[in-house]
């Protein structure tokens, strides 16, 4: 009887061990079968997938949740990856604080432009930095986000800071002469109306419009071509119209013809003493 009970005990223990092995194997198989995938994340995390879907850019198309978040608590505690895990090989990626502008990795191009940003912007917009350095102006003294505020890519109107040169000018006219990152390098095309030149060169404009010569009908840019403040020679248009002796005696056209804007319109001369 005792021997029978002993065998029964052994059998029960053996069955328990087998059951434990079977349960352990089943649990291991279940754990492998339920390893996390990207589709599991949305079951608990609703906001982040929606953000990525709307504004994820390459974070939506090039990577999935598990490419960045390589584990889940409690097994992994540090679940927020460093940007340098993927983003390398560019001066912009060497900046010390990515989160200063890119505050939400799920909407990476929805930037926070707080503080004074300049070096950070130039790492991406190098040609603009080169223009500013090569053409010093008051624009060099302000941060990029002083003008490009609130929203990345926002281009402000010049008239928010600068009063137009004349009442006739509007925002669209500013770009006729000025580029924001090199504002003192004045440029214009051959369609520039005289009234825009008059805003800064009022005296020359008044003289020209009052003059009775053929110069009155010319556009300012007809003579002042190529670049701002370029003054042509009279001979560029008129050649040498007089006899050689006259040109030799009066080498400067203005000695007889006054200035181009006020051609042959001399002011009355004061009478000489004794007359």
PDB file of C-alpha atoms in Angstrom:
ATOM      1  CA  UNK A   1       0.000   0.000   0.000  1.00  0.00           C
ATOM      2  CA  UNK A   2       2.813   2.371   0.969  1.00  0.00           C
ATOM      3  CA  UNK A   3       4.662   1.484  -2.238  1.00  0.00           C
ATOM      4  CA  UNK A   4       1.546   2.275  -4.285  1.00  0.00           C
ATOM      5  CA  UNK A   5       1.189   5.668  -2.632  1.00  0.00           C
ATOM      6  CA  UNK A   6       4.873   6.393  -3.291  1.00  0.00           C
ATOM      7  CA  UNK A   7       4.482   5.712  -6.970  1.00  0.00           C
ATOM      8  CA  UNK A   8       1.385   7.849  -7.104  1.00  0.00           C
ATOM      9  CA  UNK A   9       3.286  10.733  -5.503  1.00  0.00           C
ATOM     10  CA  UNK A  10       6.048  10.422  -8.032  1.00  0.00           C
ATOM     11  CA  UNK A  11       3.549  10.395 -10.863  1.00  0.00           C
ATOM     12  CA  UNK A  12       1.806  13.502  -9.481  1.00  0.00           C
ATOM     13  CA  UNK A  13       5.105  15.376  -9.177  1.00  0.00           C
ATOM     14  CA  UNK A  14       6.061  14.333 -12.679  1.00  0.00           C
ATOM     15  CA  UNK A  15       2.724  15.555 -14.018  1.00  0.00           C
ATOM     16  CA  UNK A  16       3.166  18.883 -12.233  1.00  0.00           C
ATOM     17  CA  UNK A  17       6.628  19.307 -13.758  1.00  0.00           C
ATOM     18  CA  UNK A  18       5.344  18.458 -17.203  1.00  0.00           C
ATOM     19  CA  UNK A  19       2.469  20.909 -16.771  1.00  0.00           C
ATOM     20  CA  UNK A  20       4.895  23.624 -15.717  1.00  0.00           C
ATOM     21  CA  UNK A  21       7.080  22.969 -18.735  1.00  0.00           C
ATOM     22  CA  UNK A  22       4.057  23.021 -21.028  1.00  0.00           C
ATOM     23  CA  UNK A  23       2.760  26.258 -19.493  1.00  0.00           C
ATOM     24  CA  UNK A  24       6.210  27.843 -19.662  1.00  0.00           C
ATOM     25  CA  UNK A  25       6.611  26.877 -23.292  1.00  0.00           C
ATOM     26  CA  UNK A  26       3.149  28.202 -24.107  1.00  0.00           C
ATOM     27  CA  UNK A  27       3.877  31.487 -22.317  1.00  0.00           C
ATOM     28  CA  UNK A  28       7.166  31.832 -24.193  1.00  0.00           C
ATOM     29  CA  UNK A  29       5.454  31.132 -27.486  1.00  0.00           C
ATOM     30  CA  UNK A  30       2.727  33.631 -26.624  1.00  0.00           C
ATOM     31  CA  UNK A  31       5.320  36.278 -25.691  1.00  0.00           C
ATOM     32  CA  UNK A  32       7.046  35.801 -29.035  1.00  0.00           C
ATOM     33  CA  UNK A  33       3.765  35.927 -30.867  1.00  0.00           C
ATOM     34  CA  UNK A  34       2.756  39.188 -29.142  1.00  0.00           C
ATOM     35  CA  UNK A  35       5.969  41.190 -29.682  1.00  0.00           C
ATOM     36  CA  UNK A  36       5.087  44.874 -30.168  1.00  0.00           C
ATOM     37  CA  UNK A  37       4.607  46.240 -33.677  1.00  0.00           C
ATOM     38  CA  UNK A  38       3.759  49.692 -35.032  1.00  0.00           C
ATOM     39  CA  UNK A  39       0.092  48.750 -35.275  1.00  0.00           C
ATOM     40  CA  UNK A  40       0.009  48.108 -31.512  1.00  0.00           C
ATOM     41  CA  UNK A  41       1.077  51.652 -30.597  1.00  0.00           C
ATOM     42  CA  UNK A  42      -2.168  53.259 -31.759  1.00  0.00           C
ATOM     43  CA  UNK A  43      -4.137  51.081 -29.350  1.00  0.00           C
ATOM     44  CA  UNK A  44      -2.925  53.195 -26.427  1.00  0.00           C
ATOM     45  CA  UNK A  45      -1.350  56.252 -28.022  1.00  0.00           C
ATOM     46  CA  UNK A  46      -4.028  58.087 -30.013  1.00  0.00           C
ATOM     47  CA  UNK A  47      -2.660  61.633 -30.315  1.00  0.00           C
ATOM     48  CA  UNK A  48       0.809  60.826 -31.666  1.00  0.00           C
ATOM     49  CA  UNK A  49      -0.314  58.708 -34.653  1.00  0.00           C
ATOM     50  CA  UNK A  50      -2.808  61.442 -35.557  1.00  0.00           C
ATOM     51  CA  UNK A  51      -0.057  64.064 -35.436  1.00  0.00           C
ATOM     52  CA  UNK A  52       2.234  61.964 -37.602  1.00  0.00           C
ATOM     53  CA  UNK A  53      -0.556  61.304 -40.073  1.00  0.00           C
ATOM     54  CA  UNK A  54      -1.257  65.036 -40.411  1.00  0.00           C
ATOM     55  CA  UNK A  55       2.241  66.569 -40.230  1.00  0.00           C
ATOM     56  CA  UNK A  56       4.769  63.775 -39.848  1.00  0.00           C
ATOM     57  CA  UNK A  57       6.661  64.484 -43.079  1.00  0.00           C
ATOM     58  CA  UNK A  58       9.423  61.855 -43.433  1.00  0.00           C
ATOM     59  CA  UNK A  59       8.724  60.644 -39.915  1.00  0.00           C
ATOM     60  CA  UNK A  60       5.493  59.326 -41.416  1.00  0.00           C
ATOM     61  CA  UNK A  61       6.914  57.758 -44.570  1.00  0.00           C
ATOM     62  CA  UNK A  62      10.517  56.795 -43.778  1.00  0.00           C
ATOM     63  CA  UNK A  63      10.230  55.361 -40.254  1.00  0.00           C
ATOM     64  CA  UNK A  64       7.741  53.675 -37.973  1.00  0.00           C
ATOM     65  CA  UNK A  65       7.147  53.940 -34.222  1.00  0.00           C
ATOM     66  CA  UNK A  66       9.432  51.033 -33.378  1.00  0.00           C
ATOM     67  CA  UNK A  67      12.304  52.433 -35.452  1.00  0.00           C
ATOM     68  CA  UNK A  68      12.620  55.301 -32.975  1.00  0.00           C
ATOM     69  CA  UNK A  69      11.050  53.912 -29.788  1.00  0.00           C
ATOM     70  CA  UNK A  70      13.016  50.680 -29.577  1.00  0.00           C
ATOM     71  CA  UNK A  71      11.269  49.397 -26.455  1.00  0.00           C
ATOM     72  CA  UNK A  72       8.472  49.983 -23.964  1.00  0.00           C
ATOM     73  CA  UNK A  73       8.418  50.371 -20.192  1.00  0.00           C
ATOM     74  CA  UNK A  74       9.081  48.622 -17.917  1.00  0.00           C
ATOM     75  CA  UNK A  75      11.532  46.669 -20.054  1.00  0.00           C
ATOM     76  CA  UNK A  76      12.990  49.877 -21.535  1.00  0.00           C
ATOM     77  CA  UNK A  77      12.909  53.091 -19.508  1.00  0.00           C
ATOM     78  CA  UNK A  78      14.555  55.603 -21.863  1.00  0.00           C
ATOM     79  CA  UNK A  79      12.049  55.473 -24.711  1.00  0.00           C
ATOM     80  CA  UNK A  80      12.714  58.912 -26.258  1.00  0.00           C
ATOM     81  CA  UNK A  81      15.559  58.585 -28.784  1.00  0.00           C
ATOM     82  CA  UNK A  82      18.208  61.180 -29.532  1.00  0.00           C
ATOM     83  CA  UNK A  83      17.768  62.903 -32.882  1.00  0.00           C
ATOM     84  CA  UNK A  84      21.382  62.024 -33.722  1.00  0.00           C
ATOM     85  CA  UNK A  85      20.354  58.378 -33.896  1.00  0.00           C
ATOM     86  CA  UNK A  86      19.156  59.148 -37.439  1.00  0.00           C
ATOM     87  CA  UNK A  87      20.142  62.738 -38.232  1.00  0.00           C
ATOM     88  CA  UNK A  88      23.878  63.131 -38.872  1.00  0.00           C
ATOM     89  CA  UNK A  89      26.293  64.528 -41.441  1.00  0.00           C
ATOM     90  CA  UNK A  90      24.956  68.092 -41.629  1.00  0.00           C
ATOM     91  CA  UNK A  91      25.961  71.228 -39.659  1.00  0.00           C
ATOM     92  CA  UNK A  92      22.330  71.695 -38.667  1.00  0.00           C
ATOM     93  CA  UNK A  93      22.312  68.309 -36.967  1.00  0.00           C
ATOM     94  CA  UNK A  94      25.310  69.321 -34.842  1.00  0.00           C
ATOM     95  CA  UNK A  95      23.301  71.995 -32.999  1.00  0.00           C
ATOM     96  CA  UNK A  96      23.151  71.201 -29.275  1.00  0.00           C
ATOM     97  CA  UNK A  97      19.423  71.575 -28.620  1.00  0.00           C
ATOM     98  CA  UNK A  98      17.124  70.159 -31.293  1.00  0.00           C
ATOM     99  CA  UNK A  99      14.081  70.638 -29.087  1.00  0.00           C
ATOM    100  CA  UNK A 100      14.512  74.417 -29.076  1.00  0.00           C
ATOM    101  CA  UNK A 101      12.830  74.566 -32.478  1.00  0.00           C
ATOM    102  CA  UNK A 102      11.633  71.006 -33.127  1.00  0.00           C
ATOM    103  CA  UNK A 103       9.608  70.657 -29.949  1.00  0.00           C
ATOM    104  CA  UNK A 104       7.514  67.732 -31.211  1.00  0.00           C
ATOM    105  CA  UNK A 105       9.197  64.943 -33.174  1.00  0.00           C
ATOM    106  CA  UNK A 106       5.787  63.776 -34.438  1.00  0.00           C
ATOM    107  CA  UNK A 107       5.373  67.125 -36.268  1.00  0.00           C
ATOM    108  CA  UNK A 108       9.038  67.836 -37.052  1.00  0.00           C
ATOM    109  CA  UNK A 109       8.585  70.854 -39.347  1.00  0.00           C
ATOM    110  CA  UNK A 110       6.107  72.613 -37.099  1.00  0.00           C
ATOM    111  CA  UNK A 111       8.796  74.771 -35.520  1.00  0.00           C
ATOM    112  CA  UNK A 112       8.854  76.758 -32.310  1.00  0.00           C
ATOM    113  CA  UNK A 113      10.696  80.025 -33.117  1.00  0.00           C
ATOM    114  CA  UNK A 114      11.242  81.367 -29.613  1.00  0.00           C
ATOM    115  CA  UNK A 115      14.282  83.263 -28.396  1.00  0.00           C
ATOM    116  CA  UNK A 116      16.723  84.893 -30.819  1.00  0.00           C
ATOM    117  CA  UNK A 117      17.627  82.576 -33.659  1.00  0.00           C
ATOM    118  CA  UNK A 118      20.291  83.288 -36.240  1.00  0.00           C
ATOM    119  CA  UNK A 119      23.137  80.751 -36.197  1.00  0.00           C
ATOM    120  CA  UNK A 120      20.525  77.999 -36.044  1.00  0.00           C
ATOM    121  CA  UNK A 121      18.757  79.294 -39.164  1.00  0.00           C
ATOM    122  CA  UNK A 122      21.940  79.844 -41.167  1.00  0.00           C
ATOM    123  CA  UNK A 123      22.966  76.192 -40.794  1.00  0.00           C
ATOM    124  CA  UNK A 124      20.062  75.390 -43.132  1.00  0.00           C
ATOM    125  CA  UNK A 125      19.829  78.673 -45.046  1.00  0.00           C
ATOM    126  CA  UNK A 126      23.528  79.149 -45.817  1.00  0.00           C
ATOM    127  CA  UNK A 127      23.099  81.284 -48.996  1.00  0.00           C
ATOM    128  CA  UNK A 128      21.064  83.813 -47.009  1.00  0.00           C
ATOM    129  CA  UNK A 129      23.759  83.970 -44.346  1.00  0.00           C
ATOM    130  CA  UNK A 130      26.333  84.626 -47.067  1.00  0.00           C
ATOM    131  CA  UNK A 131      24.212  87.443 -48.525  1.00  0.00           C
ATOM    132  CA  UNK A 132      23.891  89.100 -45.121  1.00  0.00           C
ATOM    133  CA  UNK A 133      27.626  88.875 -44.464  1.00  0.00           C
ATOM    134  CA  UNK A 134      28.557  90.237 -47.881  1.00  0.00           C
ATOM    135  CA  UNK A 135      26.069  93.124 -47.687  1.00  0.00           C
ATOM    136  CA  UNK A 136      26.116  94.665 -44.191  1.00  0.00           C
ATOM    137  CA  UNK A 137      23.013  96.585 -43.161  1.00  0.00           C
ATOM    138  CA  UNK A 138      20.798  97.052 -40.132  1.00  0.00           C
ATOM    139  CA  UNK A 139      19.232  93.706 -41.033  1.00  0.00           C
ATOM    140  CA  UNK A 140      22.447  92.031 -39.831  1.00  0.00           C
ATOM    141  CA  UNK A 141      21.783  93.301 -36.312  1.00  0.00           C
ATOM    142  CA  UNK A 142      18.505  91.461 -35.774  1.00  0.00           C
ATOM    143  CA  UNK A 143      17.732  87.785 -35.301  1.00  0.00           C
ATOM    144  CA  UNK A 144      16.208  85.923 -38.216  1.00  0.00           C
ATOM    145  CA  UNK A 145      13.008  85.304 -36.294  1.00  0.00           C
ATOM    146  CA  UNK A 146      12.659  89.042 -35.610  1.00  0.00           C
ATOM    147  CA  UNK A 147      11.337  89.212 -39.181  1.00  0.00           C
ATOM    148  CA  UNK A 148      10.404  85.583 -39.810  1.00  0.00           C
ATOM    149  CA  UNK A 149       8.359  85.334 -36.646  1.00  0.00           C
ATOM    150  CA  UNK A 150       5.758  82.877 -35.380  1.00  0.00           C
ATOM    151  CA  UNK A 151       5.761  80.496 -38.346  1.00  0.00           C
ATOM    152  CA  UNK A 152       8.662  78.911 -40.211  1.00  0.00           C
ATOM    153  CA  UNK A 153       8.743  80.139 -43.803  1.00  0.00           C
ATOM    154  CA  UNK A 154       6.700  83.245 -42.998  1.00  0.00           C
ATOM    155  CA  UNK A 155       7.849  86.246 -45.103  1.00  0.00           C
ATOM    156  CA  UNK A 156       6.852  89.604 -43.601  1.00  0.00           C
ATOM    157  CA  UNK A 157       5.914  92.736 -45.467  1.00  0.00           C
ATOM    158  CA  UNK A 158       8.645  95.385 -45.554  1.00  0.00           C
ATOM    159  CA  UNK A 159       6.139  98.084 -44.596  1.00  0.00           C
ATOM    160  CA  UNK A 160       5.664  96.492 -41.169  1.00  0.00           C
ATOM    161  CA  UNK A 161       9.012  98.030 -40.207  1.00  0.00           C
ATOM    162  CA  UNK A 162       9.878 100.440 -43.012  1.00  0.00           C
ATOM    163  CA  UNK A 163       7.916 103.483 -44.061  1.00  0.00           C
ATOM    164  CA  UNK A 164       7.590 103.593 -47.896  1.00  0.00           C
ATOM    165  CA  UNK A 165       9.705 106.173 -49.697  1.00  0.00           C
ATOM    166  CA  UNK A 166       6.564 107.879 -50.993  1.00  0.00           C
ATOM    167  CA  UNK A 167       2.801 107.726 -50.611  1.00  0.00           C
ATOM    168  CA  UNK A 168       2.505 106.153 -54.055  1.00  0.00           C
ATOM    169  CA  UNK A 169       4.558 103.111 -53.065  1.00  0.00           C
ATOM    170  CA  UNK A 170       3.050  99.910 -51.728  1.00  0.00           C
ATOM    171  CA  UNK A 171       4.520  96.664 -50.425  1.00  0.00           C
ATOM    172  CA  UNK A 172       4.813  95.147 -53.910  1.00  0.00           C
ATOM    173  CA  UNK A 173       7.010  98.049 -55.015  1.00  0.00           C
ATOM    174  CA  UNK A 174       9.702  97.377 -52.380  1.00  0.00           C
ATOM    175  CA  UNK A 175      11.092  94.387 -54.261  1.00  0.00           C
ATOM    176  CA  UNK A 176      11.523  96.542 -57.362  1.00  0.00           C
ATOM    177  CA  UNK A 177      14.739  97.869 -55.830  1.00  0.00           C
ATOM    178  CA  UNK A 178      15.465  96.011 -52.602  1.00  0.00           C
ATOM    179  CA  UNK A 179      16.164  92.430 -51.573  1.00  0.00           C
ATOM    180  CA  UNK A 180      15.606  91.808 -47.873  1.00  0.00           C
ATOM    181  CA  UNK A 181      18.943  90.122 -47.170  1.00  0.00           C
ATOM    182  CA  UNK A 182      20.964  92.755 -49.052  1.00  0.00           C
ATOM    183  CA  UNK A 183      18.699  95.811 -48.814  1.00  0.00           C
ATOM    184  CA  UNK A 184      21.318  98.466 -49.570  1.00  0.00           C
ATOM    185  CA  UNK A 185      22.236  96.876 -52.894  1.00  0.00           C
ATOM    186  CA  UNK A 186      19.656  98.707 -54.992  1.00  0.00           C
ATOM    187  CA  UNK A 187      18.683  96.978 -58.227  1.00  0.00           C
ATOM    188  CA  UNK A 188      16.025  97.660 -60.827  1.00  0.00           C
ATOM    189  CA  UNK A 189      14.971  96.686 -64.327  1.00  0.00           C
ATOM    190  CA  UNK A 190      14.336  98.747 -67.451  1.00  0.00           C
ATOM    191  CA  UNK A 191      10.635  99.114 -66.564  1.00  0.00           C
ATOM    192  CA  UNK A 192      11.211 101.113 -63.377  1.00  0.00           C
ATOM    193  CA  UNK A 193       8.857 104.161 -63.479  1.00  0.00           C
ATOM    194  CA  UNK A 194      10.379 107.598 -62.894  1.00  0.00           C
ATOM    195  CA  UNK A 195       7.990 108.253 -60.005  1.00  0.00           C
ATOM    196  CA  UNK A 196       9.727 105.547 -57.964  1.00  0.00           C
ATOM    197  CA  UNK A 197      13.115 107.168 -58.537  1.00  0.00           C
ATOM    198  CA  UNK A 198      11.602 110.515 -57.558  1.00  0.00           C
ATOM    199  CA  UNK A 199      10.819 109.200 -54.092  1.00  0.00           C
ATOM    200  CA  UNK A 200      14.518 109.431 -53.232  1.00  0.00           C
ATOM    201  CA  UNK A 201      15.781 111.761 -55.970  1.00  0.00           C
ATOM    202  CA  UNK A 202      13.172 114.489 -55.788  1.00  0.00           C
ATOM    203  CA  UNK A 203      15.316 117.396 -56.967  1.00  0.00           C
ATOM    204  CA  UNK A 204      16.587 115.576 -60.052  1.00  0.00           C
ATOM    205  CA  UNK A 205      13.020 114.502 -60.899  1.00  0.00           C
ATOM    206  CA  UNK A 206      11.660 118.044 -60.510  1.00  0.00           C
ATOM    207  CA  UNK A 207      14.398 119.465 -62.734  1.00  0.00           C
ATOM    208  CA  UNK A 208      13.855 116.816 -65.400  1.00  0.00           C
ATOM    209  CA  UNK A 209      10.086 117.219 -65.579  1.00  0.00           C
ATOM    210  CA  UNK A 210      10.425 120.996 -65.779  1.00  0.00           C
ATOM    211  CA  UNK A 211      13.090 120.846 -68.496  1.00  0.00           C
ATOM    212  CA  UNK A 212      12.044 121.440 -72.111  1.00  0.00           C
ATOM    213  CA  UNK A 213      14.712 119.280 -73.760  1.00  0.00           C
ATOM    214  CA  UNK A 214      14.231 115.753 -75.135  1.00  0.00           C
ATOM    215  CA  UNK A 215      15.677 114.433 -71.892  1.00  0.00           C
ATOM    216  CA  UNK A 216      12.303 115.104 -70.279  1.00  0.00           C
ATOM    217  CA  UNK A 217      10.729 112.222 -72.177  1.00  0.00           C
ATOM    218  CA  UNK A 218      13.353 109.656 -71.087  1.00  0.00           C
ATOM    219  CA  UNK A 219      12.979 107.211 -68.226  1.00  0.00           C
ATOM    220  CA  UNK A 220      15.568 107.576 -65.479  1.00  0.00           C
ATOM    221  CA  UNK A 221      16.707 104.000 -66.070  1.00  0.00           C
ATOM    222  CA  UNK A 222      17.317 104.742 -69.750  1.00  0.00           C
ATOM    223  CA  UNK A 223      20.417 106.673 -68.716  1.00  0.00           C
ATOM    224  CA  UNK A 224      21.154 105.204 -65.277  1.00  0.00           C
ATOM    225  CA  UNK A 225      21.467 101.596 -66.409  1.00  0.00           C
ATOM    226  CA  UNK A 226      23.191  98.562 -64.950  1.00  0.00           C
ATOM    227  CA  UNK A 227      23.361  99.668 -61.322  1.00  0.00           C
ATOM    228  CA  UNK A 228      22.192 102.312 -58.884  1.00  0.00           C
ATOM    229  CA  UNK A 229      24.108 105.623 -58.937  1.00  0.00           C
ATOM    230  CA  UNK A 230      25.704 104.811 -62.291  1.00  0.00           C
ATOM    231  CA  UNK A 231      26.205 108.123 -64.144  1.00  0.00           C
ATOM    232  CA  UNK A 232      26.661 107.780 -67.921  1.00  0.00           C
ATOM    233  CA  UNK A 233      28.884 109.902 -70.104  1.00  0.00           C
ATOM    234  CA  UNK A 234      27.104 112.267 -72.483  1.00  0.00           C
ATOM    235  CA  UNK A 235      29.165 110.741 -75.283  1.00  0.00           C
ATOM    236  CA  UNK A 236      27.567 107.338 -74.598  1.00  0.00           C
ATOM    237  CA  UNK A 237      24.479 108.640 -76.423  1.00  0.00           C
ATOM    238  CA  UNK A 238      25.643 111.765 -78.193  1.00  0.00           C
ATOM    239  CA  UNK A 239      29.137 110.849 -79.318  1.00  0.00           C
ATOM    240  CA  UNK A 240      31.146 113.996 -80.219  1.00  0.00           C
ATOM    241  CA  UNK A 241      28.559 116.163 -81.965  1.00  0.00           C
ATOM    242  CA  UNK A 242      30.665 119.343 -82.247  1.00  0.00           C
ATOM    243  CA  UNK A 243      33.800 120.246 -84.076  1.00  0.00           C
ATOM    244  CA  UNK A 244      37.035 118.919 -82.576  1.00  0.00           C
ATOM    245  CA  UNK A 245      38.153 122.406 -81.597  1.00  0.00           C
ATOM    246  CA  UNK A 246      35.045 122.966 -79.470  1.00  0.00           C
ATOM    247  CA  UNK A 247      35.475 119.671 -77.652  1.00  0.00           C
ATOM    248  CA  UNK A 248      39.114 120.477 -77.089  1.00  0.00           C
ATOM    249  CA  UNK A 249      38.319 123.889 -75.632  1.00  0.00           C
ATOM    250  CA  UNK A 250      35.345 122.656 -73.578  1.00  0.00           C
ATOM    251  CA  UNK A 251      36.147 119.066 -72.592  1.00  0.00           C
ATOM    252  CA  UNK A 252      33.271 118.972 -70.081  1.00  0.00           C
ATOM    253  CA  UNK A 253      29.830 119.024 -71.679  1.00  0.00           C
ATOM    254  CA  UNK A 254      28.418 120.723 -68.607  1.00  0.00           C
ATOM    255  CA  UNK A 255      30.445 123.838 -69.243  1.00  0.00           C
ATOM    256  CA  UNK A 256      27.901 124.719 -71.921  1.00  0.00           C
ATOM    257  CA  UNK A 257      24.935 122.424 -71.329  1.00  0.00           C
ATOM    258  CA  UNK A 258      24.600 122.519 -67.545  1.00  0.00           C
ATOM    259  CA  UNK A 259      23.494 119.123 -66.098  1.00  0.00           C
ATOM    260  CA  UNK A 260      21.515 116.401 -67.828  1.00  0.00           C
ATOM    261  CA  UNK A 261      18.410 116.946 -65.653  1.00  0.00           C
ATOM    262  CA  UNK A 262      18.432 120.717 -66.222  1.00  0.00           C
ATOM    263  CA  UNK A 263      19.838 120.981 -69.709  1.00  0.00           C
ATOM    264  CA  UNK A 264      20.716 124.553 -70.790  1.00  0.00           C
ATOM    265  CA  UNK A 265      18.564 125.993 -68.030  1.00  0.00           C
ATOM    266  CA  UNK A 266      21.059 128.170 -66.178  1.00  0.00           C
ATOM    267  CA  UNK A 267      19.996 130.254 -63.234  1.00  0.00           C
ATOM    268  CA  UNK A 268      20.010 133.983 -63.774  1.00  0.00           C
ATOM    269  CA  UNK A 269      23.483 135.351 -63.158  1.00  0.00           C
ATOM    270  CA  UNK A 270      23.974 138.252 -60.784  1.00  0.00           C
ATOM    271  CA  UNK A 271      25.017 141.457 -62.526  1.00  0.00           C
ATOM    272  CA  UNK A 272      28.690 142.242 -62.379  1.00  0.00           C
ATOM    273  CA  UNK A 273      29.798 145.085 -60.118  1.00  0.00           C
ATOM    274  CA  UNK A 274      30.077 148.403 -61.877  1.00  0.00           C
ATOM    275  CA  UNK A 275      27.370 147.585 -64.457  1.00  0.00           C
TER     276      UNK A 275
END
